[in-house]
JSON list of C-alpha atoms and ligand atoms in Angstrom, two decimals:
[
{"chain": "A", "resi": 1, "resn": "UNK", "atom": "CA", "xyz": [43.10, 33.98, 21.26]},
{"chain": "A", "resi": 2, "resn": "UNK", "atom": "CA", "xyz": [40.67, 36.84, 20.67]},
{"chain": "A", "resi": 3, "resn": "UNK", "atom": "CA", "xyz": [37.23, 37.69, 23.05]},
{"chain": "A", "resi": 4, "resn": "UNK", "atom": "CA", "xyz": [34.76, 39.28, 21.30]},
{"chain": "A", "resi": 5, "resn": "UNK", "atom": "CA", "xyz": [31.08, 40.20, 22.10]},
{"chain": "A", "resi": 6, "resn": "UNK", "atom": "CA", "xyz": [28.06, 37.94, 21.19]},
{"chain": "A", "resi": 7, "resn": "UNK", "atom": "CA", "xyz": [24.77, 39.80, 21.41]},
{"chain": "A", "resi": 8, "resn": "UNK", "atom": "CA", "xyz": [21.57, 37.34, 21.42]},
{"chain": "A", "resi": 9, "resn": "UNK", "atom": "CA", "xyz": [18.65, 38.69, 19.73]},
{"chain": "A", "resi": 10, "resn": "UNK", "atom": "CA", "xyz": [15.88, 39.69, 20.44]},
{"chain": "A", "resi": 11, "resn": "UNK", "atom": "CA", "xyz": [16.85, 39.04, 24.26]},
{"chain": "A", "resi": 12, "resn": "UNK", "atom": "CA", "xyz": [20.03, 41.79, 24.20]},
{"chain": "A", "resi": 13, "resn": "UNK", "atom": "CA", "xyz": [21.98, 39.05, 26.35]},
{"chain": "A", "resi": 14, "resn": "UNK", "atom": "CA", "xyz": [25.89, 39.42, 25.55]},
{"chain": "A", "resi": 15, "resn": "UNK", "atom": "CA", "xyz": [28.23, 36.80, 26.02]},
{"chain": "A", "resi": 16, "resn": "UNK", "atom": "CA", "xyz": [31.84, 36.34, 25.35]},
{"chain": "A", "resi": 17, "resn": "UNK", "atom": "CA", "xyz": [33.10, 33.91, 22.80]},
{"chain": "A", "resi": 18, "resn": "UNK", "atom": "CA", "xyz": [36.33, 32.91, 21.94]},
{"chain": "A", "resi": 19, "resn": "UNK", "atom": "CA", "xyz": [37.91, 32.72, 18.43]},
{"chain": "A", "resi": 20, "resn": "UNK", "atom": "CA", "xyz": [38.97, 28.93, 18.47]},
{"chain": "A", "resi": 21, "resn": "UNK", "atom": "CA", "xyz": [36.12, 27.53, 19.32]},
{"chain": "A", "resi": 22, "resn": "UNK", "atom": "CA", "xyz": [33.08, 26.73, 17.24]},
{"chain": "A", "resi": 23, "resn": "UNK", "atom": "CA", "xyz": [30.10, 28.84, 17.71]},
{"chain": "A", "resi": 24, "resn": "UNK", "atom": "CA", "xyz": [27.99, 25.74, 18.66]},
{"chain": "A", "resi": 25, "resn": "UNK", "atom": "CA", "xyz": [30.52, 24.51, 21.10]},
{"chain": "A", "resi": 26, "resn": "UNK", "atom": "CA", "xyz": [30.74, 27.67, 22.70]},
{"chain": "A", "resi": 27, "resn": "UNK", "atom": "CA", "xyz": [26.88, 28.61, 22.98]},
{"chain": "A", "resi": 28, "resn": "UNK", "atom": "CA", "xyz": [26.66, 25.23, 24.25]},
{"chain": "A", "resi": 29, "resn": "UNK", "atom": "CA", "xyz": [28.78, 26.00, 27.14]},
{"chain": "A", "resi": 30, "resn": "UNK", "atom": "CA", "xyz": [27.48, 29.10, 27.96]},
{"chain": "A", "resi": 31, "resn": "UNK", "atom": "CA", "xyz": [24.30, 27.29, 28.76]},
{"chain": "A", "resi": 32, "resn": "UNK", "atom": "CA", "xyz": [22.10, 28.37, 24.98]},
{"chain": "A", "resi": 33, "resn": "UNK", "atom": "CA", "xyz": [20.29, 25.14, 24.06]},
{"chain": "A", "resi": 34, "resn": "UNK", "atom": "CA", "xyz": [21.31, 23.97, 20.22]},
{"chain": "A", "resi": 35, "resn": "UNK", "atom": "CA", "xyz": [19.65, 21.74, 18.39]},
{"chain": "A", "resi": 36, "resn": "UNK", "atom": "CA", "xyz": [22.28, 19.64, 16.78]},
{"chain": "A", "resi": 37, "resn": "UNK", "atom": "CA", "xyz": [21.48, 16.11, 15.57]},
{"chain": "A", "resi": 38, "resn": "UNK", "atom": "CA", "xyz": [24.69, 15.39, 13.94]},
{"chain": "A", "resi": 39, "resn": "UNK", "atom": "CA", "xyz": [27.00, 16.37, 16.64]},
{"chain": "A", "resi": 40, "resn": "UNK", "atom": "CA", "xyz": [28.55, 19.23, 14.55]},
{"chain": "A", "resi": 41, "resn": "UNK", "atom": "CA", "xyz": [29.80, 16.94, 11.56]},
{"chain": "A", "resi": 42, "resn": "UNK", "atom": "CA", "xyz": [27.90, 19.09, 9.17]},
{"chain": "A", "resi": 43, "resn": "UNK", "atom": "CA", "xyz": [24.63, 16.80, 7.86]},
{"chain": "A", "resi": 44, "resn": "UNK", "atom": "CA", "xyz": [21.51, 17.94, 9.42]},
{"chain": "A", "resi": 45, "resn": "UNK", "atom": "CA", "xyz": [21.60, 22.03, 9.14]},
{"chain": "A", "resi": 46, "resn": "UNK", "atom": "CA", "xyz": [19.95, 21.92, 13.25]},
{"chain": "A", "resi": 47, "resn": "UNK", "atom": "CA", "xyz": [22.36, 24.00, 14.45]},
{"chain": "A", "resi": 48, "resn": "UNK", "atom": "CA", "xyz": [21.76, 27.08, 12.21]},
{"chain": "A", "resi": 49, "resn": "UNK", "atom": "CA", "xyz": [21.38, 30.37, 13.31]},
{"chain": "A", "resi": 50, "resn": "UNK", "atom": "CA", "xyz": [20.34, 33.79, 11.79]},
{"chain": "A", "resi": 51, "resn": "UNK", "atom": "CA", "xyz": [23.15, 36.37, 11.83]},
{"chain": "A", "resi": 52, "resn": "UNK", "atom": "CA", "xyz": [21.74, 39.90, 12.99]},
{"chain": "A", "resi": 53, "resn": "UNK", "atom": "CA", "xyz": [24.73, 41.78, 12.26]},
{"chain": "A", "resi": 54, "resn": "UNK", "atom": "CA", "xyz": [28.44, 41.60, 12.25]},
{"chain": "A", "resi": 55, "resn": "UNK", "atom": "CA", "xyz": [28.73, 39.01, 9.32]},
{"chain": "A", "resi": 56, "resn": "UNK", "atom": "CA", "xyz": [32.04, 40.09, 8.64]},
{"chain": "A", "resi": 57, "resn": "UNK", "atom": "CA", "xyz": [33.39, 39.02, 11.67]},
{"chain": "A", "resi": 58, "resn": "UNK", "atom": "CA", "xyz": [32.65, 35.40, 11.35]},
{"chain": "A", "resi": 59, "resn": "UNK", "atom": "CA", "xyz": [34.79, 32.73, 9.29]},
{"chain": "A", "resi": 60, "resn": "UNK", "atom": "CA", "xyz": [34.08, 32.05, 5.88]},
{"chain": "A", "resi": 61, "resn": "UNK", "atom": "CA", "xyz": [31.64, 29.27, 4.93]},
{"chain": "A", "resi": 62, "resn": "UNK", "atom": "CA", "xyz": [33.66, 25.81, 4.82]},
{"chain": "A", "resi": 63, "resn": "UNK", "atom": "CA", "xyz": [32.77, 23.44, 1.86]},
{"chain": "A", "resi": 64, "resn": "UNK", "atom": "CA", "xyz": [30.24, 20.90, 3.99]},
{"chain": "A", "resi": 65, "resn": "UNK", "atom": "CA", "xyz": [28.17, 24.38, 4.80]},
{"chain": "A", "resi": 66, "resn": "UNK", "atom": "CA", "xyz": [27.68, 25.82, 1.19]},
{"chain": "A", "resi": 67, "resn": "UNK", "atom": "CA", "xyz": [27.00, 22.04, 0.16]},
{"chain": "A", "resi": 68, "resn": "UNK", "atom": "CA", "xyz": [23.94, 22.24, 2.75]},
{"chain": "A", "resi": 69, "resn": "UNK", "atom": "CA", "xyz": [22.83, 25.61, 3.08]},
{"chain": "A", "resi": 70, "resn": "UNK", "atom": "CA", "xyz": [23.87, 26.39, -0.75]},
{"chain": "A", "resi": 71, "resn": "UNK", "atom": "CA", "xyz": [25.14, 29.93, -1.38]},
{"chain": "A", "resi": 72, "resn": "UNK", "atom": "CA", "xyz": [22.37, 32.05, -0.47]},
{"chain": "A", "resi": 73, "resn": "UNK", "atom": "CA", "xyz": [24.15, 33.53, 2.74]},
{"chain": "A", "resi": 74, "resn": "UNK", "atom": "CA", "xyz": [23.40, 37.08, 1.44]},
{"chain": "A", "resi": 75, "resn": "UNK", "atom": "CA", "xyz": [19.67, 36.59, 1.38]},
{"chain": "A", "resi": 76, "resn": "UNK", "atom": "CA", "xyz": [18.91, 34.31, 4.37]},
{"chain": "A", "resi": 77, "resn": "UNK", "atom": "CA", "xyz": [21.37, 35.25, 6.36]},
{"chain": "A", "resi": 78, "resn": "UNK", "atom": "CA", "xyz": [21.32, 31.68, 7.99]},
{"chain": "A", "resi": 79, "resn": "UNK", "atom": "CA", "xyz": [24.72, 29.63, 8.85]},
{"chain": "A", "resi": 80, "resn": "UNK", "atom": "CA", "xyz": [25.71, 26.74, 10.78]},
{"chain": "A", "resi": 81, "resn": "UNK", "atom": "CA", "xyz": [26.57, 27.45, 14.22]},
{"chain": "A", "resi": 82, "resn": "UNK", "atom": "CA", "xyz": [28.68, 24.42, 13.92]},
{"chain": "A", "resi": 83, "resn": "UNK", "atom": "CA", "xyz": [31.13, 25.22, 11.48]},
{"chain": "A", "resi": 84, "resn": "UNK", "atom": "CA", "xyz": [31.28, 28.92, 12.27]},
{"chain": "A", "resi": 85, "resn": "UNK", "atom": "CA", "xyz": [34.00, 30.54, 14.67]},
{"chain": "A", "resi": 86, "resn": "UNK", "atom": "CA", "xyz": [34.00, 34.64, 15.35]},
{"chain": "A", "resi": 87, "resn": "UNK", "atom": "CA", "xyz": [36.18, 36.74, 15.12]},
{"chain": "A", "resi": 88, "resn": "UNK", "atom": "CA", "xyz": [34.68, 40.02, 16.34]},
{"chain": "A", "resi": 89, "resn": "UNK", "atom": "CA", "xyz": [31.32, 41.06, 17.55]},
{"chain": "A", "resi": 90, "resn": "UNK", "atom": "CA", "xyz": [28.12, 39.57, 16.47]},
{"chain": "A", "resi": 91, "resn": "UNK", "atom": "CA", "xyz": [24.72, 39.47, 17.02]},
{"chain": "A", "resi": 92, "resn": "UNK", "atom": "CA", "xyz": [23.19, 36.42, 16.36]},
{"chain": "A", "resi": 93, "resn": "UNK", "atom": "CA", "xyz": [19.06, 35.15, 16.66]},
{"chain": "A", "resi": 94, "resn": "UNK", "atom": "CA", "xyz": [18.67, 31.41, 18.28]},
{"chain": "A", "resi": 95, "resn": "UNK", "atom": "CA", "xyz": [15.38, 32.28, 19.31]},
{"chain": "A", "resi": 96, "resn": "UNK", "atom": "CA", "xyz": [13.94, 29.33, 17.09]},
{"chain": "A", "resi": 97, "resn": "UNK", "atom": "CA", "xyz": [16.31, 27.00, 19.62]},
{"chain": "A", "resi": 98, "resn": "UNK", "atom": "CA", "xyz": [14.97, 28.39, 22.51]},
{"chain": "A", "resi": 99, "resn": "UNK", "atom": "CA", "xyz": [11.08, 27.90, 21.27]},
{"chain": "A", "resi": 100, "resn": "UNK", "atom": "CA", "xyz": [11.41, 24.69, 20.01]},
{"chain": "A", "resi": 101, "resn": "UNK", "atom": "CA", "xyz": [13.40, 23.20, 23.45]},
{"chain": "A", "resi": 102, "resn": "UNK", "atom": "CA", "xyz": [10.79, 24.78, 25.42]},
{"chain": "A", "resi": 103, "resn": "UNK", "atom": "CA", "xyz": [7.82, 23.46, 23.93]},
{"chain": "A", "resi": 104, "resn": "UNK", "atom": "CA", "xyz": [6.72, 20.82, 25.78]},
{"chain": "A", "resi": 105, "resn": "UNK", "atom": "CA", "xyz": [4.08, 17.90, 24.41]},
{"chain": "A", "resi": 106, "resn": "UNK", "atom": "CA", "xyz": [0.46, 19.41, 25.48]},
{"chain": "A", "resi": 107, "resn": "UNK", "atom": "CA", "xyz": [-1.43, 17.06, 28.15]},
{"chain": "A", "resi": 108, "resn": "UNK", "atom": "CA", "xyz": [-3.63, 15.39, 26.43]},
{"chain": "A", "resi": 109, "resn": "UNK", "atom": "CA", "xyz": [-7.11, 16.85, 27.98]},
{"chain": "A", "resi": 110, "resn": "UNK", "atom": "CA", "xyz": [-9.20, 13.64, 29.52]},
{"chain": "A", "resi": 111, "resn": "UNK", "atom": "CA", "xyz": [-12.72, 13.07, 28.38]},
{"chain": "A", "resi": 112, "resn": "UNK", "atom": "CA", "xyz": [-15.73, 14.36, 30.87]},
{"chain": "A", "resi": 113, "resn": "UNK", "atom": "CA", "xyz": [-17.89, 12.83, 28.21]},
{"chain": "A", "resi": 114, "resn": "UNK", "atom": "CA", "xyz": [-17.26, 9.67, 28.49]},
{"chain": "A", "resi": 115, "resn": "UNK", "atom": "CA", "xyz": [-19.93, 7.83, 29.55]},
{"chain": "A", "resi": 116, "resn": "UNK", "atom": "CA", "xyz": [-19.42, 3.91, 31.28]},
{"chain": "A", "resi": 117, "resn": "UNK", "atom": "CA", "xyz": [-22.28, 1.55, 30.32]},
{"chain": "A", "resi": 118, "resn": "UNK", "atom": "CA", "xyz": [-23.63, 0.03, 33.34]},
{"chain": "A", "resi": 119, "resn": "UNK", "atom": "CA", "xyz": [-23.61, -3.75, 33.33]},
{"chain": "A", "resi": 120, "resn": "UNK", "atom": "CA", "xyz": [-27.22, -3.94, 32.88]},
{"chain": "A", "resi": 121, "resn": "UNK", "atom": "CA", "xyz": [-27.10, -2.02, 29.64]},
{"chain": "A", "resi": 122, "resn": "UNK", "atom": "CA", "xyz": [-24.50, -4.55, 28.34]},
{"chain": "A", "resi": 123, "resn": "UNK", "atom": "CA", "xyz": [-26.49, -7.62, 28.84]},
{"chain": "A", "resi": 124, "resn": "UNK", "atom": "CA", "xyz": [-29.69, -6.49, 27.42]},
{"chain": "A", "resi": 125, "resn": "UNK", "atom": "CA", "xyz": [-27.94, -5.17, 24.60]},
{"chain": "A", "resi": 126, "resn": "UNK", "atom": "CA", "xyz": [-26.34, -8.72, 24.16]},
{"chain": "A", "resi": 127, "resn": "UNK", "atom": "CA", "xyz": [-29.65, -10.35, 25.19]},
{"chain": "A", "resi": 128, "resn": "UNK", "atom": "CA", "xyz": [-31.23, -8.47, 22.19]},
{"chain": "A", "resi": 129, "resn": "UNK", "atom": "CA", "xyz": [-28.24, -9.24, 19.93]},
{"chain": "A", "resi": 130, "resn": "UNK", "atom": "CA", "xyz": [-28.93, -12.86, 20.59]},
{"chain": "A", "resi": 131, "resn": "UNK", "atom": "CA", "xyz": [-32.74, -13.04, 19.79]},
{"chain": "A", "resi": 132, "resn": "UNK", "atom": "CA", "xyz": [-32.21, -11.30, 17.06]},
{"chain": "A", "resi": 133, "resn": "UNK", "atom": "CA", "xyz": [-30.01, -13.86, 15.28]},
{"chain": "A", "resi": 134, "resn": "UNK", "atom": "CA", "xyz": [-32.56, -16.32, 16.50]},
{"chain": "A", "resi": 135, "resn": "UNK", "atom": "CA", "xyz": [-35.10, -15.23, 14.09]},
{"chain": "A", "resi": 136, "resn": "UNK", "atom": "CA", "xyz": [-36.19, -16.79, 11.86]},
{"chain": "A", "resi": 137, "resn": "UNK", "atom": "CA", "xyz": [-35.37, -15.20, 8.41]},
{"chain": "A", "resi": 138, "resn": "UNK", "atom": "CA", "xyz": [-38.24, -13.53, 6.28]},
{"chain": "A", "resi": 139, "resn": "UNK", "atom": "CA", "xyz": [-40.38, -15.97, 4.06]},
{"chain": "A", "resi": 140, "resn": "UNK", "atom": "CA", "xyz": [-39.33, -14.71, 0.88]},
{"chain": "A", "resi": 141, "resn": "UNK", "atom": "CA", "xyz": [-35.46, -15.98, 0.42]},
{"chain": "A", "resi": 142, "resn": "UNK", "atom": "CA", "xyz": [-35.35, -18.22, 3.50]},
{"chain": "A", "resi": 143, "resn": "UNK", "atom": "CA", "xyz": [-34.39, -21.60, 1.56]},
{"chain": "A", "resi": 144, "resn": "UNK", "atom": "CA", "xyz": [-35.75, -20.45, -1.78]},
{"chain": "A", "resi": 145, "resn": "UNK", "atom": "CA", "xyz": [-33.91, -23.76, -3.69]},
{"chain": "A", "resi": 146, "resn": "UNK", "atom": "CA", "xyz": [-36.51, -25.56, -1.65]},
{"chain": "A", "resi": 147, "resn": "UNK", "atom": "CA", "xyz": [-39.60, -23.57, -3.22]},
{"chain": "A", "resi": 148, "resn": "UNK", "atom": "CA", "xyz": [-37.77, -23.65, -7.10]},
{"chain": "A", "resi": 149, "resn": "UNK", "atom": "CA", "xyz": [-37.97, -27.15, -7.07]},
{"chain": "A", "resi": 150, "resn": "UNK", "atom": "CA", "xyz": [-41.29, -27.49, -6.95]},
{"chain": "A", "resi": 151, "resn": "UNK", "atom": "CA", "xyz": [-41.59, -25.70, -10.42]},
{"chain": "A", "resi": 152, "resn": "UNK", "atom": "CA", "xyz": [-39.48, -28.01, -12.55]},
{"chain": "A", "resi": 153, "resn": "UNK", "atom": "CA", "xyz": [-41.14, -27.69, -16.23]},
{"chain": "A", "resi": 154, "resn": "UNK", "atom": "CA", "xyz": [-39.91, -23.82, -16.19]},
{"chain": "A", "resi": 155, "resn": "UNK", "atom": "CA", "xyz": [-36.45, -23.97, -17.77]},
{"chain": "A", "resi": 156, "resn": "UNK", "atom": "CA", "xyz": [-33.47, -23.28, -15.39]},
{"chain": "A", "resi": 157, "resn": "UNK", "atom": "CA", "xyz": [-32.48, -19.80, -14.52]},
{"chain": "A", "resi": 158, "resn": "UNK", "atom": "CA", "xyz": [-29.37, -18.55, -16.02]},
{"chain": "A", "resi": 159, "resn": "UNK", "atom": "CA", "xyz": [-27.16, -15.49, -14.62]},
{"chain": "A", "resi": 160, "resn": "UNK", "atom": "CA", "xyz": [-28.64, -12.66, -14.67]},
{"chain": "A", "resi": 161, "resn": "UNK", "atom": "CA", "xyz": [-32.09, -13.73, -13.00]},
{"chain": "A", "resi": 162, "resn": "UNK", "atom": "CA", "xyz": [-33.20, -14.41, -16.82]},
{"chain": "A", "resi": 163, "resn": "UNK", "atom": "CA", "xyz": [-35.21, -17.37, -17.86]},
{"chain": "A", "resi": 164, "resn": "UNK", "atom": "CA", "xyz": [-34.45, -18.39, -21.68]},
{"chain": "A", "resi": 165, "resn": "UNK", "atom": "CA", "xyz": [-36.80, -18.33, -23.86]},
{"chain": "A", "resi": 166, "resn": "UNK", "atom": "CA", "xyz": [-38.72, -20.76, -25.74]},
{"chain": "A", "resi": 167, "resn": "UNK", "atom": "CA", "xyz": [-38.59, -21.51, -29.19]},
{"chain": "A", "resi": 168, "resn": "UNK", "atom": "CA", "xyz": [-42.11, -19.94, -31.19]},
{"chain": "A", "resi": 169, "resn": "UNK", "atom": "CA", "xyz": [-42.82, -22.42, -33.74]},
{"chain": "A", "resi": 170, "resn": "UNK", "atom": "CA", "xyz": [-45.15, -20.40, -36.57]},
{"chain": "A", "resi": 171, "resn": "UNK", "atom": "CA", "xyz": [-47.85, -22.30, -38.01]},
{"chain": "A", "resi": 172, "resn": "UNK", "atom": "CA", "xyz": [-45.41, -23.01, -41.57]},
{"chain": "A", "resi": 173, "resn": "UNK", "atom": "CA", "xyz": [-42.66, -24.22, -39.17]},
{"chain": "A", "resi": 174, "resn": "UNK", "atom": "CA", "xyz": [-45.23, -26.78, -37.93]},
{"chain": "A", "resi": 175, "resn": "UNK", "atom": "CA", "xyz": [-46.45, -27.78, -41.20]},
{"chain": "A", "resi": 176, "resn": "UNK", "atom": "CA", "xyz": [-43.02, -28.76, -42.68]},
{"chain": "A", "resi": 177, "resn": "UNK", "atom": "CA", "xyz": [-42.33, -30.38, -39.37]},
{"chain": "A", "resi": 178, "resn": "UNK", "atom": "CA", "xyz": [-45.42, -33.19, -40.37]},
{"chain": "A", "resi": 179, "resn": "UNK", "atom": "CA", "xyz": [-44.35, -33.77, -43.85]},
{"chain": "B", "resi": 1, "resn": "FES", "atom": "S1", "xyz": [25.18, 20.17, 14.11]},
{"chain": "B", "resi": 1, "resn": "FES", "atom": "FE1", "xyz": [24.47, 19.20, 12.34]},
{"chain": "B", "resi": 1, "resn": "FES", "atom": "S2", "xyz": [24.93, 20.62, 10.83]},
{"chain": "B", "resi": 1, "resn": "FES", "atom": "FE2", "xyz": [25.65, 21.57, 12.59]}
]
């Protein structure tokens, strides 16, 4: 079993890991909170971490890690502290670990605003509700069939608020009519 250096950026904190271990397992023990959601079976891509320098000395990407990450190791220089092991000195970023465990929910900031209505307030307003409905609707519509039937020799409305017409007999039409 080999010891090599782990340097933490951007904090310059050095630890020692082991070679057998996984990289997750090992910052894990040394205290370094890790997201991991799948418990280091290779599905969620939590654990990943930026390497800094010393890519060399890790282990080659296993199959499960290309599959997530995809091949792109030489331009994002991301990996997956859980199926990485080192073999010789590193220097690694977690700093997106460390912001997101220490962010904790904001306190939601109570009103000053808020104003209680006094019980007073809430019975007139109900008192007022009350009346309201109690009046008596405008003359207009307030039971219009009522006032309609009083007009029965107009023809019945159809839809559209339109009367029909009634049929102008010309003074020929009337004519033929009487013979
Ligand atoms: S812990 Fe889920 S991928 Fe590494």
């Amino acid at each position: 079993m080999t010891l090599s250096k782990c340097t933490l950026w951007p904090s310059g904190e050095t630890i020692e890991l082991n070679s057998e271990d996984t990289l997750l397992v090992q910052l894990k023990k040394a205290g370094k909170k890790i997201k991991s959601s799948c418990g280091g079976c290779a599905t969620c891509t939590d654990c990943m971490i930026v390497v800094k320098s010393g890519e060399l000395n890790l282990t080659p990407q296993t199959f499960e890690e290309v599959r997530l990450l995809g091949n792109v190791f030489h331009i994002t220089k991301e990996r997956l502290s859980c199926q990485t092991k080192v073999t010789g000195d590193v220097t690694i970023d977690i700093s997106a670990h460390e912001k997101s465990s220490s962010s904790t929910p904001a306190a939601v900031p109570k009103s000053t605003t808020t104003r209680l209505k006094k019980r007073e307030e809430i019975e007139k307003a109900v008192r007022e509700s009350e009346e309201k409905s109690q009046e008596k609707p405008s003359e207009t519509w307030y039971r219009h069939w009522e006032s309609e039937g009083e007009d029965k020799d107009r023809p019945k409305r159809l839809g559209g608020n339109k009367r029909p017409k009634p049929f102008n007999f010309t003074d020929s039409d009337k004519e033929n009519k009487d013979k």
